[in-house]
PDB file of C-alpha atoms in Angstrom:
ATOM      1  CA  MET A   1      -7.094 -72.072 103.695  1.00  0.00           C
ATOM      2  CA  LYS A   2      -9.836 -69.912 102.231  1.00  0.00           C
ATOM      3  CA  ASP A   3     -12.097 -67.880 104.525  1.00  0.00           C
ATOM      4  CA  THR A   4     -15.044 -70.109 103.654  1.00  0.00           C
ATOM      5  CA  ASP A   5     -12.997 -73.225 104.486  1.00  0.00           C
ATOM      6  CA  SER A   6     -12.036 -71.746 107.864  1.00  0.00           C
ATOM      7  CA  THR A   7     -15.643 -70.887 108.670  1.00  0.00           C
ATOM      8  CA  LEU A   8     -16.880 -74.335 107.637  1.00  0.00           C
ATOM      9  CA  ALA A   9     -14.248 -75.954 109.852  1.00  0.00           C
ATOM     10  CA  GLN A  10     -15.614 -74.053 112.865  1.00  0.00           C
ATOM     11  CA  PHE A  11     -19.216 -75.040 112.154  1.00  0.00           C
ATOM     12  CA  ASP A  12     -19.171 -78.767 111.527  1.00  0.00           C
ATOM     13  CA  GLN A  13     -22.013 -80.838 113.021  1.00  0.00           C
ATOM     14  CA  ALA A  14     -20.606 -80.759 116.563  1.00  0.00           C
ATOM     15  CA  GLY A  15     -19.820 -77.047 116.347  1.00  0.00           C
ATOM     16  CA  ALA A  16     -23.285 -76.270 114.999  1.00  0.00           C
ATOM     17  CA  GLU A  17     -24.983 -78.147 117.832  1.00  0.00           C
ATOM     18  CA  ARG A  18     -22.754 -76.495 120.429  1.00  0.00           C
ATOM     19  CA  LEU A  19     -23.574 -73.064 119.012  1.00  0.00           C
ATOM     20  CA  GLU A  20     -27.293 -73.864 118.957  1.00  0.00           C
ATOM     21  CA  LYS A  21     -27.121 -74.666 122.678  1.00  0.00           C
ATOM     22  CA  ILE A  22     -25.448 -71.283 123.343  1.00  0.00           C
ATOM     23  CA  TYR A  23     -28.111 -69.484 121.285  1.00  0.00           C
ATOM     24  CA  LEU A  24     -30.812 -71.078 123.445  1.00  0.00           C
ATOM     25  CA  THR A  25     -29.393 -69.806 126.758  1.00  0.00           C
ATOM     26  CA  PRO A  26     -31.711 -67.278 128.475  1.00  0.00           C
ATOM     27  CA  ASP A  27     -29.359 -64.302 128.079  1.00  0.00           C
ATOM     28  CA  VAL A  28     -28.958 -64.866 124.338  1.00  0.00           C
ATOM     29  CA  VAL A  29     -32.714 -65.361 123.932  1.00  0.00           C
ATOM     30  CA  GLN A  30     -33.173 -61.971 125.617  1.00  0.00           C
ATOM     31  CA  GLN A  31     -30.508 -60.409 123.362  1.00  0.00           C
ATOM     32  CA  ARG A  32     -32.267 -61.783 120.282  1.00  0.00           C
ATOM     33  CA  GLU A  33     -35.580 -60.296 121.447  1.00  0.00           C
ATOM     34  CA  GLN A  34     -33.945 -56.879 121.982  1.00  0.00           C
ATOM     35  CA  ILE A  35     -32.398 -56.969 118.520  1.00  0.00           C
ATOM     36  CA  PHE A  36     -35.667 -57.984 116.892  1.00  0.00           C
ATOM     37  CA  GLN A  37     -37.400 -54.968 118.431  1.00  0.00           C
ATOM     38  CA  LEU A  38     -35.123 -52.749 116.299  1.00  0.00           C
ATOM     39  CA  LEU A  39     -36.285 -54.479 113.121  1.00  0.00           C
ATOM     40  CA  ASP A  40     -39.139 -52.882 111.161  1.00  0.00           C
ATOM     41  CA  VAL A  41     -40.651 -56.071 109.760  1.00  0.00           C
ATOM     42  CA  LYS A  42     -44.300 -56.328 108.714  1.00  0.00           C
ATOM     43  CA  GLN A  43     -46.777 -58.867 107.357  1.00  0.00           C
ATOM     44  CA  GLY A  44     -46.294 -59.600 103.662  1.00  0.00           C
ATOM     45  CA  MET A  45     -42.658 -58.488 103.472  1.00  0.00           C
ATOM     46  CA  ASN A  46     -39.824 -60.353 101.769  1.00  0.00           C
ATOM     47  CA  ALA A  47     -37.104 -60.885 104.380  1.00  0.00           C
ATOM     48  CA  LEU A  48     -33.511 -62.114 104.168  1.00  0.00           C
ATOM     49  CA  ASP A  49     -31.800 -63.900 107.072  1.00  0.00           C
ATOM     50  CA  ILE A  50     -28.043 -63.841 106.457  1.00  0.00           C
ATOM     51  CA  GLY A  51     -26.040 -66.471 108.313  1.00  0.00           C
ATOM     52  CA  CYS A  52     -29.201 -68.049 109.658  1.00  0.00           C
ATOM     53  CA  GLY A  53     -27.373 -70.506 111.932  1.00  0.00           C
ATOM     54  CA  PRO A  54     -29.810 -72.888 113.644  1.00  0.00           C
ATOM     55  CA  GLY A  55     -32.825 -70.932 112.406  1.00  0.00           C
ATOM     56  CA  LEU A  56     -34.001 -69.151 115.546  1.00  0.00           C
ATOM     57  CA  THR A  57     -34.134 -65.736 113.891  1.00  0.00           C
ATOM     58  CA  THR A  58     -35.459 -67.289 110.684  1.00  0.00           C
ATOM     59  CA  LEU A  59     -38.472 -68.606 112.562  1.00  0.00           C
ATOM     60  CA  SER A  60     -39.100 -65.202 114.160  1.00  0.00           C
ATOM     61  CA  LEU A  61     -38.925 -63.546 110.737  1.00  0.00           C
ATOM     62  CA  ALA A  62     -41.342 -66.115 109.312  1.00  0.00           C
ATOM     63  CA  GLN A  63     -43.835 -65.392 112.070  1.00  0.00           C
ATOM     64  CA  ALA A  64     -43.448 -61.635 111.525  1.00  0.00           C
ATOM     65  CA  VAL A  65     -43.981 -61.668 107.738  1.00  0.00           C
ATOM     66  CA  GLY A  66     -46.785 -64.216 107.975  1.00  0.00           C
ATOM     67  CA  ARG A  67     -48.078 -66.533 105.277  1.00  0.00           C
ATOM     68  CA  ALA A  68     -48.359 -63.612 102.845  1.00  0.00           C
ATOM     69  CA  GLY A  69     -44.643 -62.886 103.168  1.00  0.00           C
ATOM     70  CA  HIS A  70     -41.494 -64.822 102.374  1.00  0.00           C
ATOM     71  CA  VAL A  71     -38.156 -65.453 104.098  1.00  0.00           C
ATOM     72  CA  ASP A  72     -34.975 -66.523 102.342  1.00  0.00           C
ATOM     73  CA  ALA A  73     -32.324 -67.767 104.774  1.00  0.00           C
ATOM     74  CA  ILE A  74     -28.695 -68.413 103.854  1.00  0.00           C
ATOM     75  CA  ASP A  75     -25.739 -69.989 105.610  1.00  0.00           C
ATOM     76  CA  ILE A  76     -22.358 -71.229 104.438  1.00  0.00           C
ATOM     77  CA  ALA A  77     -22.403 -74.332 106.679  1.00  0.00           C
ATOM     78  CA  PRO A  78     -24.626 -77.333 105.794  1.00  0.00           C
ATOM     79  CA  PRO A  79     -24.962 -78.487 109.453  1.00  0.00           C
ATOM     80  CA  MET A  80     -26.422 -75.085 110.356  1.00  0.00           C
ATOM     81  CA  LEU A  81     -28.875 -75.272 107.466  1.00  0.00           C
ATOM     82  CA  GLN A  82     -29.971 -78.746 108.576  1.00  0.00           C
ATOM     83  CA  LEU A  83     -30.734 -77.510 112.088  1.00  0.00           C
ATOM     84  CA  ALA A  84     -32.533 -74.448 110.717  1.00  0.00           C
ATOM     85  CA  ALA A  85     -34.633 -76.413 108.235  1.00  0.00           C
ATOM     86  CA  ARG A  86     -35.722 -78.789 110.986  1.00  0.00           C
ATOM     87  CA  ARG A  87     -36.692 -75.889 113.270  1.00  0.00           C
ATOM     88  CA  CYS A  88     -38.666 -74.153 110.484  1.00  0.00           C
ATOM     89  CA  ALA A  89     -40.231 -77.275 108.963  1.00  0.00           C
ATOM     90  CA  ASP A  90     -43.773 -75.948 109.460  1.00  0.00           C
ATOM     91  CA  ALA A  91     -42.992 -72.461 108.102  1.00  0.00           C
ATOM     92  CA  LYS A  92     -43.827 -72.915 104.427  1.00  0.00           C
ATOM     93  CA  GLN A  93     -42.895 -69.301 103.642  1.00  0.00           C
ATOM     94  CA  VAL A  94     -39.195 -70.031 104.336  1.00  0.00           C
ATOM     95  CA  ALA A  95     -36.586 -71.176 101.802  1.00  0.00           C
ATOM     96  CA  PHE A  96     -33.023 -72.131 102.752  1.00  0.00           C
ATOM     97  CA  HIS A  97     -29.913 -71.719 100.606  1.00  0.00           C
ATOM     98  CA  GLN A  98     -26.257 -72.631 101.069  1.00  0.00           C
ATOM     99  CA  ALA A  99     -24.643 -69.405  99.890  1.00  0.00           C
ATOM    100  CA  ASP A 100     -21.776 -66.991 100.408  1.00  0.00           C
ATOM    101  CA  VAL A 101     -22.466 -63.344 101.287  1.00  0.00           C
ATOM    102  CA  LEU A 102     -20.146 -62.323  98.444  1.00  0.00           C
ATOM    103  CA  GLN A 103     -22.466 -63.979  95.881  1.00  0.00           C
ATOM    104  CA  LEU A 104     -26.063 -63.819  97.072  1.00  0.00           C
ATOM    105  CA  PRO A 105     -28.298 -65.977  94.829  1.00  0.00           C
ATOM    106  CA  PHE A 106     -31.028 -63.361  94.491  1.00  0.00           C
ATOM    107  CA  ALA A 107     -32.109 -60.736  91.965  1.00  0.00           C
ATOM    108  CA  ASN A 108     -31.538 -57.028  92.430  1.00  0.00           C
ATOM    109  CA  ALA A 109     -33.967 -55.273  94.801  1.00  0.00           C
ATOM    110  CA  SER A 110     -35.510 -58.485  96.167  1.00  0.00           C
ATOM    111  CA  PHE A 111     -35.926 -57.756  99.884  1.00  0.00           C
ATOM    112  CA  ASP A 112     -37.756 -55.338 102.177  1.00  0.00           C
ATOM    113  CA  VAL A 113     -35.693 -56.191 105.258  1.00  0.00           C
ATOM    114  CA  SER A 114     -32.572 -58.178 106.128  1.00  0.00           C
ATOM    115  CA  LEU A 115     -30.789 -59.246 109.282  1.00  0.00           C
ATOM    116  CA  ALA A 116     -27.300 -60.645 109.912  1.00  0.00           C
ATOM    117  CA  THR A 117     -26.014 -61.600 113.366  1.00  0.00           C
ATOM    118  CA  GLN A 118     -22.311 -62.340 113.816  1.00  0.00           C
ATOM    119  CA  VAL A 119     -21.710 -62.749 110.089  1.00  0.00           C
ATOM    120  CA  TYR A 120     -19.647 -59.956 108.564  1.00  0.00           C
ATOM    121  CA  GLU A 121     -16.787 -60.257 111.066  1.00  0.00           C
ATOM    122  CA  TYR A 122     -16.172 -63.664 109.433  1.00  0.00           C
ATOM    123  CA  VAL A 123     -15.846 -62.157 105.940  1.00  0.00           C
ATOM    124  CA  ALA A 124     -12.420 -60.973 104.810  1.00  0.00           C
ATOM    125  CA  ASP A 125     -13.785 -58.697 102.066  1.00  0.00           C
ATOM    126  CA  VAL A 126     -16.460 -56.941 104.113  1.00  0.00           C
ATOM    127  CA  ASP A 127     -16.808 -54.042 101.684  1.00  0.00           C
ATOM    128  CA  SER A 128     -17.661 -56.304  98.742  1.00  0.00           C
ATOM    129  CA  ALA A 129     -20.117 -58.223 100.904  1.00  0.00           C
ATOM    130  CA  LEU A 130     -21.892 -55.021 101.929  1.00  0.00           C
ATOM    131  CA  ARG A 131     -22.144 -53.879  98.313  1.00  0.00           C
ATOM    132  CA  GLU A 132     -23.693 -57.241  97.478  1.00  0.00           C
ATOM    133  CA  LEU A 133     -26.183 -56.786 100.320  1.00  0.00           C
ATOM    134  CA  TRP A 134     -27.054 -53.312  98.980  1.00  0.00           C
ATOM    135  CA  ARG A 135     -27.707 -54.871  95.552  1.00  0.00           C
ATOM    136  CA  VAL A 136     -30.402 -57.292  96.744  1.00  0.00           C
ATOM    137  CA  MET A 137     -32.250 -54.785  98.945  1.00  0.00           C
ATOM    138  CA  LYS A 138     -35.209 -52.769  97.643  1.00  0.00           C
ATOM    139  CA  PRO A 139     -35.061 -48.952  97.749  1.00  0.00           C
ATOM    140  CA  GLY A 140     -36.148 -47.924 101.241  1.00  0.00           C
ATOM    141  CA  ALA A 141     -35.382 -51.381 102.672  1.00  0.00           C
ATOM    142  CA  GLN A 142     -33.985 -51.809 106.181  1.00  0.00           C
ATOM    143  CA  VAL A 143     -30.848 -53.775 107.091  1.00  0.00           C
ATOM    144  CA  LEU A 144     -29.740 -54.752 110.595  1.00  0.00           C
ATOM    145  CA  LEU A 145     -26.235 -56.043 111.290  1.00  0.00           C
ATOM    146  CA  VAL A 146     -24.939 -57.374 114.614  1.00  0.00           C
ATOM    147  CA  ASP A 147     -21.220 -57.827 115.222  1.00  0.00           C
ATOM    148  CA  THR A 148     -18.881 -57.983 118.214  1.00  0.00           C
ATOM    149  CA  ASP A 149     -15.725 -56.104 119.111  1.00  0.00           C
ATOM    150  CA  TRP A 150     -14.000 -58.989 120.866  1.00  0.00           C
ATOM    151  CA  GLU A 151     -11.768 -56.621 122.851  1.00  0.00           C
ATOM    152  CA  SER A 152     -14.953 -55.833 124.810  1.00  0.00           C
ATOM    153  CA  CYS A 153     -14.911 -59.420 126.122  1.00  0.00           C
ATOM    154  CA  VAL A 154     -14.097 -59.377 129.857  1.00  0.00           C
ATOM    155  CA  TRP A 155     -13.745 -62.276 132.287  1.00  0.00           C
ATOM    156  CA  ALA A 156     -12.650 -61.846 135.885  1.00  0.00           C
ATOM    157  CA  CYS A 157      -9.553 -63.996 136.426  1.00  0.00           C
ATOM    158  CA  ARG A 158      -6.505 -64.464 138.604  1.00  0.00           C
ATOM    159  CA  ASP A 159      -3.989 -64.391 135.727  1.00  0.00           C
ATOM    160  CA  GLU A 160      -4.499 -61.317 133.526  1.00  0.00           C
ATOM    161  CA  ALA A 161      -1.552 -62.147 131.244  1.00  0.00           C
ATOM    162  CA  ARG A 162      -3.010 -65.563 130.468  1.00  0.00           C
ATOM    163  CA  MET A 163      -6.414 -63.998 129.877  1.00  0.00           C
ATOM    164  CA  ARG A 164      -4.927 -61.590 127.323  1.00  0.00           C
ATOM    165  CA  ARG A 165      -3.093 -64.486 125.692  1.00  0.00           C
ATOM    166  CA  MET A 166      -6.337 -66.436 125.314  1.00  0.00           C
ATOM    167  CA  MET A 167      -8.103 -63.478 123.743  1.00  0.00           C
ATOM    168  CA  GLN A 168      -5.175 -62.984 121.357  1.00  0.00           C
ATOM    169  CA  GLY A 169      -5.631 -66.580 120.255  1.00  0.00           C
ATOM    170  CA  TRP A 170      -9.406 -66.265 119.981  1.00  0.00           C
ATOM    171  CA  SER A 171      -9.056 -63.172 117.767  1.00  0.00           C
ATOM    172  CA  GLN A 172      -7.608 -65.482 115.108  1.00  0.00           C
ATOM    173  CA  HIS A 173     -10.954 -67.216 114.575  1.00  0.00           C
ATOM    174  CA  ILE A 174     -12.217 -64.364 112.356  1.00  0.00           C
ATOM    175  CA  PRO A 175     -10.673 -61.826 109.941  1.00  0.00           C
ATOM    176  CA  HIS A 176     -12.253 -58.807 111.704  1.00  0.00           C
ATOM    177  CA  PRO A 177     -12.351 -59.216 115.520  1.00  0.00           C
ATOM    178  CA  GLN A 178     -12.930 -55.450 115.962  1.00  0.00           C
ATOM    179  CA  LEU A 179     -15.272 -54.883 112.998  1.00  0.00           C
ATOM    180  CA  PRO A 180     -17.812 -52.605 114.798  1.00  0.00           C
ATOM    181  CA  ARG A 181     -15.175 -49.846 114.970  1.00  0.00           C
ATOM    182  CA  THR A 182     -15.371 -49.361 111.183  1.00  0.00           C
ATOM    183  CA  LEU A 183     -18.784 -50.757 110.279  1.00  0.00           C
ATOM    184  CA  ILE A 184     -20.680 -47.447 110.120  1.00  0.00           C
ATOM    185  CA  GLN A 185     -18.206 -46.046 107.591  1.00  0.00           C
ATOM    186  CA  ARG A 186     -18.196 -49.291 105.609  1.00  0.00           C
ATOM    187  CA  MET A 187     -22.005 -49.360 105.417  1.00  0.00           C
ATOM    188  CA  GLN A 188     -22.084 -45.749 104.267  1.00  0.00           C
ATOM    189  CA  ARG A 189     -19.478 -46.427 101.562  1.00  0.00           C
ATOM    190  CA  ALA A 190     -21.609 -49.344 100.350  1.00  0.00           C
ATOM    191  CA  GLY A 191     -24.519 -46.940  99.859  1.00  0.00           C
ATOM    192  CA  PHE A 192     -26.573 -47.351 103.025  1.00  0.00           C
ATOM    193  CA  ALA A 193     -27.949 -44.265 104.780  1.00  0.00           C
ATOM    194  CA  ASP A 194     -29.311 -43.260 108.193  1.00  0.00           C
ATOM    195  CA  VAL A 195     -26.983 -45.703 109.963  1.00  0.00           C
ATOM    196  CA  GLN A 196     -27.861 -45.950 113.660  1.00  0.00           C
ATOM    197  CA  ALA A 197     -25.724 -47.787 116.219  1.00  0.00           C
ATOM    198  CA  HIS A 198     -26.890 -49.522 119.390  1.00  0.00           C
ATOM    199  CA  THR A 199     -25.119 -51.505 122.103  1.00  0.00           C
ATOM    200  CA  ILE A 200     -26.571 -54.570 123.786  1.00  0.00           C
ATOM    201  CA  PRO A 201     -24.457 -55.866 126.684  1.00  0.00           C
ATOM    202  CA  LEU A 202     -24.290 -59.486 127.751  1.00  0.00           C
ATOM    203  CA  MET A 203     -23.389 -59.926 131.416  1.00  0.00           C
ATOM    204  CA  ASN A 204     -23.083 -63.035 133.617  1.00  0.00           C
ATOM    205  CA  MET A 205     -22.387 -62.780 137.350  1.00  0.00           C
ATOM    206  CA  ASN A 206     -22.453 -66.543 137.991  1.00  0.00           C
ATOM    207  CA  TYR A 207     -20.826 -69.453 136.222  1.00  0.00           C
ATOM    208  CA  SER A 208     -23.265 -71.839 134.560  1.00  0.00           C
ATOM    209  CA  THR A 209     -23.254 -73.808 131.342  1.00  0.00           C
ATOM    210  CA  ASP A 210     -26.751 -72.364 130.795  1.00  0.00           C
ATOM    211  CA  THR A 211     -25.338 -68.892 130.065  1.00  0.00           C
ATOM    212  CA  PHE A 212     -23.632 -67.339 127.074  1.00  0.00           C
ATOM    213  CA  SER A 213     -20.260 -67.153 128.826  1.00  0.00           C
ATOM    214  CA  GLY A 214     -20.514 -70.714 130.133  1.00  0.00           C
ATOM    215  CA  GLY A 215     -21.122 -72.010 126.635  1.00  0.00           C
ATOM    216  CA  MET A 216     -18.616 -69.767 124.879  1.00  0.00           C
ATOM    217  CA  MET A 217     -15.877 -70.688 127.325  1.00  0.00           C
ATOM    218  CA  GLY A 218     -15.684 -74.193 125.877  1.00  0.00           C
ATOM    219  CA  PHE A 219     -15.918 -72.863 122.312  1.00  0.00           C
ATOM    220  CA  ILE A 220     -12.981 -70.493 122.914  1.00  0.00           C
ATOM    221  CA  ALA A 221     -10.903 -73.076 124.786  1.00  0.00           C
ATOM    222  CA  SER A 222     -11.384 -75.636 122.003  1.00  0.00           C
ATOM    223  CA  PHE A 223     -10.304 -73.178 119.298  1.00  0.00           C
ATOM    224  CA  VAL A 224      -7.335 -71.639 121.129  1.00  0.00           C
ATOM    225  CA  GLY A 225      -6.202 -75.014 122.470  1.00  0.00           C
ATOM    226  CA  GLY A 226      -5.890 -76.229 118.888  1.00  0.00           C
ATOM    227  CA  LEU A 227      -3.596 -73.397 117.779  1.00  0.00           C
ATOM    228  CA  PRO A 228       0.086 -74.442 117.463  1.00  0.00           C
ATOM    229  CA  ASP A 229       1.444 -71.448 119.402  1.00  0.00           C
ATOM    230  CA  PHE A 230      -1.068 -71.732 122.261  1.00  0.00           C
ATOM    231  CA  GLY A 231      -2.015 -75.321 123.072  1.00  0.00           C
ATOM    232  CA  PRO A 232      -4.502 -77.269 125.201  1.00  0.00           C
ATOM    233  CA  GLN A 233      -2.743 -76.719 128.550  1.00  0.00           C
ATOM    234  CA  LEU A 234      -3.045 -72.946 128.296  1.00  0.00           C
ATOM    235  CA  ALA A 235      -6.741 -73.289 127.456  1.00  0.00           C
ATOM    236  CA  ALA A 236      -7.393 -75.771 130.266  1.00  0.00           C
ATOM    237  CA  ASP A 237      -5.627 -73.625 132.865  1.00  0.00           C
ATOM    238  CA  TRP A 238      -7.597 -70.577 131.715  1.00  0.00           C
ATOM    239  CA  GLN A 239     -10.908 -72.404 131.929  1.00  0.00           C
ATOM    240  CA  ALA A 240     -10.164 -73.671 135.417  1.00  0.00           C
ATOM    241  CA  ASP A 241      -9.210 -70.159 136.502  1.00  0.00           C
ATOM    242  CA  VAL A 242     -12.311 -68.328 135.285  1.00  0.00           C
ATOM    243  CA  GLN A 243     -14.734 -71.107 136.262  1.00  0.00           C
ATOM    244  CA  THR A 244     -13.612 -70.973 139.878  1.00  0.00           C
ATOM    245  CA  MET A 245     -13.554 -67.191 140.246  1.00  0.00           C
ATOM    246  CA  LYS A 246     -16.644 -67.512 142.452  1.00  0.00           C
ATOM    247  CA  ASP A 247     -14.194 -68.747 145.102  1.00  0.00           C
ATOM    248  CA  ALA A 248     -11.854 -65.768 144.673  1.00  0.00           C
ATOM    249  CA  GLY A 249     -13.896 -62.599 144.592  1.00  0.00           C
ATOM    250  CA  GLY A 250     -16.756 -63.542 142.281  1.00  0.00           C
ATOM    251  CA  TYR A 251     -17.435 -64.737 138.749  1.00  0.00           C
ATOM    252  CA  PHE A 252     -17.854 -61.899 136.233  1.00  0.00           C
ATOM    253  CA  PHE A 253     -18.279 -61.811 132.467  1.00  0.00           C
ATOM    254  CA  SER A 254     -19.341 -59.069 130.061  1.00  0.00           C
ATOM    255  CA  LEU A 255     -19.414 -58.592 126.303  1.00  0.00           C
ATOM    256  CA  ASN A 256     -20.916 -55.904 124.072  1.00  0.00           C
ATOM    257  CA  ARG A 257     -22.940 -56.667 120.962  1.00  0.00           C
ATOM    258  CA  PHE A 258     -23.041 -53.770 118.501  1.00  0.00           C
ATOM    259  CA  VAL A 259     -26.172 -53.388 116.371  1.00  0.00           C
ATOM    260  CA  PHE A 260     -26.206 -51.263 113.216  1.00  0.00           C
ATOM    261  CA  VAL A 261     -29.523 -50.375 111.577  1.00  0.00           C
ATOM    262  CA  ALA A 262     -29.657 -48.586 108.203  1.00  0.00           C
ATOM    263  CA  ARG A 263     -31.742 -48.047 105.080  1.00  0.00           C
ATOM    264  CA  LYS A 264     -31.116 -48.280 101.377  1.00  0.00           C
ATOM    265  CA  PRO A 265     -32.031 -44.832 100.056  1.00  0.00           C
ATOM    266  CA  LEU A 266     -35.225 -44.494  98.024  1.00  0.00           C
ATOM    267  CA  ALA A 267     -33.440 -42.643  95.236  1.00  0.00           C
TER     268      ALA A 267
END
């Protein structure tokens, strides 16, 4: 199975709607606002939203660049693009494209600013994808990439061995589950300069489906439960364990998002 096939399988219509619900939880809304504060986007700019998902960031970019600006948004999954287009229906300065980050359908030096959240960890050939991003950015343009080191994912549980087993299974959903560890060097090799790194933690102290961890729990259990060497019973037992930790010392979840901001040099 190709990388694009694997990604598409994870984001069918049901997966897209489930992910949209997670993106709308209060803690992820707050994370998105924190990330956007690091973005130097102004009225009249041309912006690129890479892996636009359900279009929440696309809409924010459209509002930031205004009617004088333009936003191109890409995603590999048609269900995501459908959700995004519906959300941004009134933003006439937005255009959506089904495209792969390895072959961006844009001319050289097209964009003033670009943003990608949870995208490059899905790409096997990250270095080629970053060179392609460099190609479409204008000299002096800003890029902002968000990715997760999934070993930073922590749930309080009764069975630590089972927890580790679940995370081992979940790491198979992407080619680069620890991408932030090498992303600065990769961005520099692609030609980007002034790379700055930031950490934004997600933390939940109570179990609720209206939190990032509450939503992701089902996403992880569904994926790992479908793996031949893991199975649905392991996933179900894990879910029951972490959901009821409030009865055995307290529910606890944390995860670090890593944000990398850089520029394409002027020269």
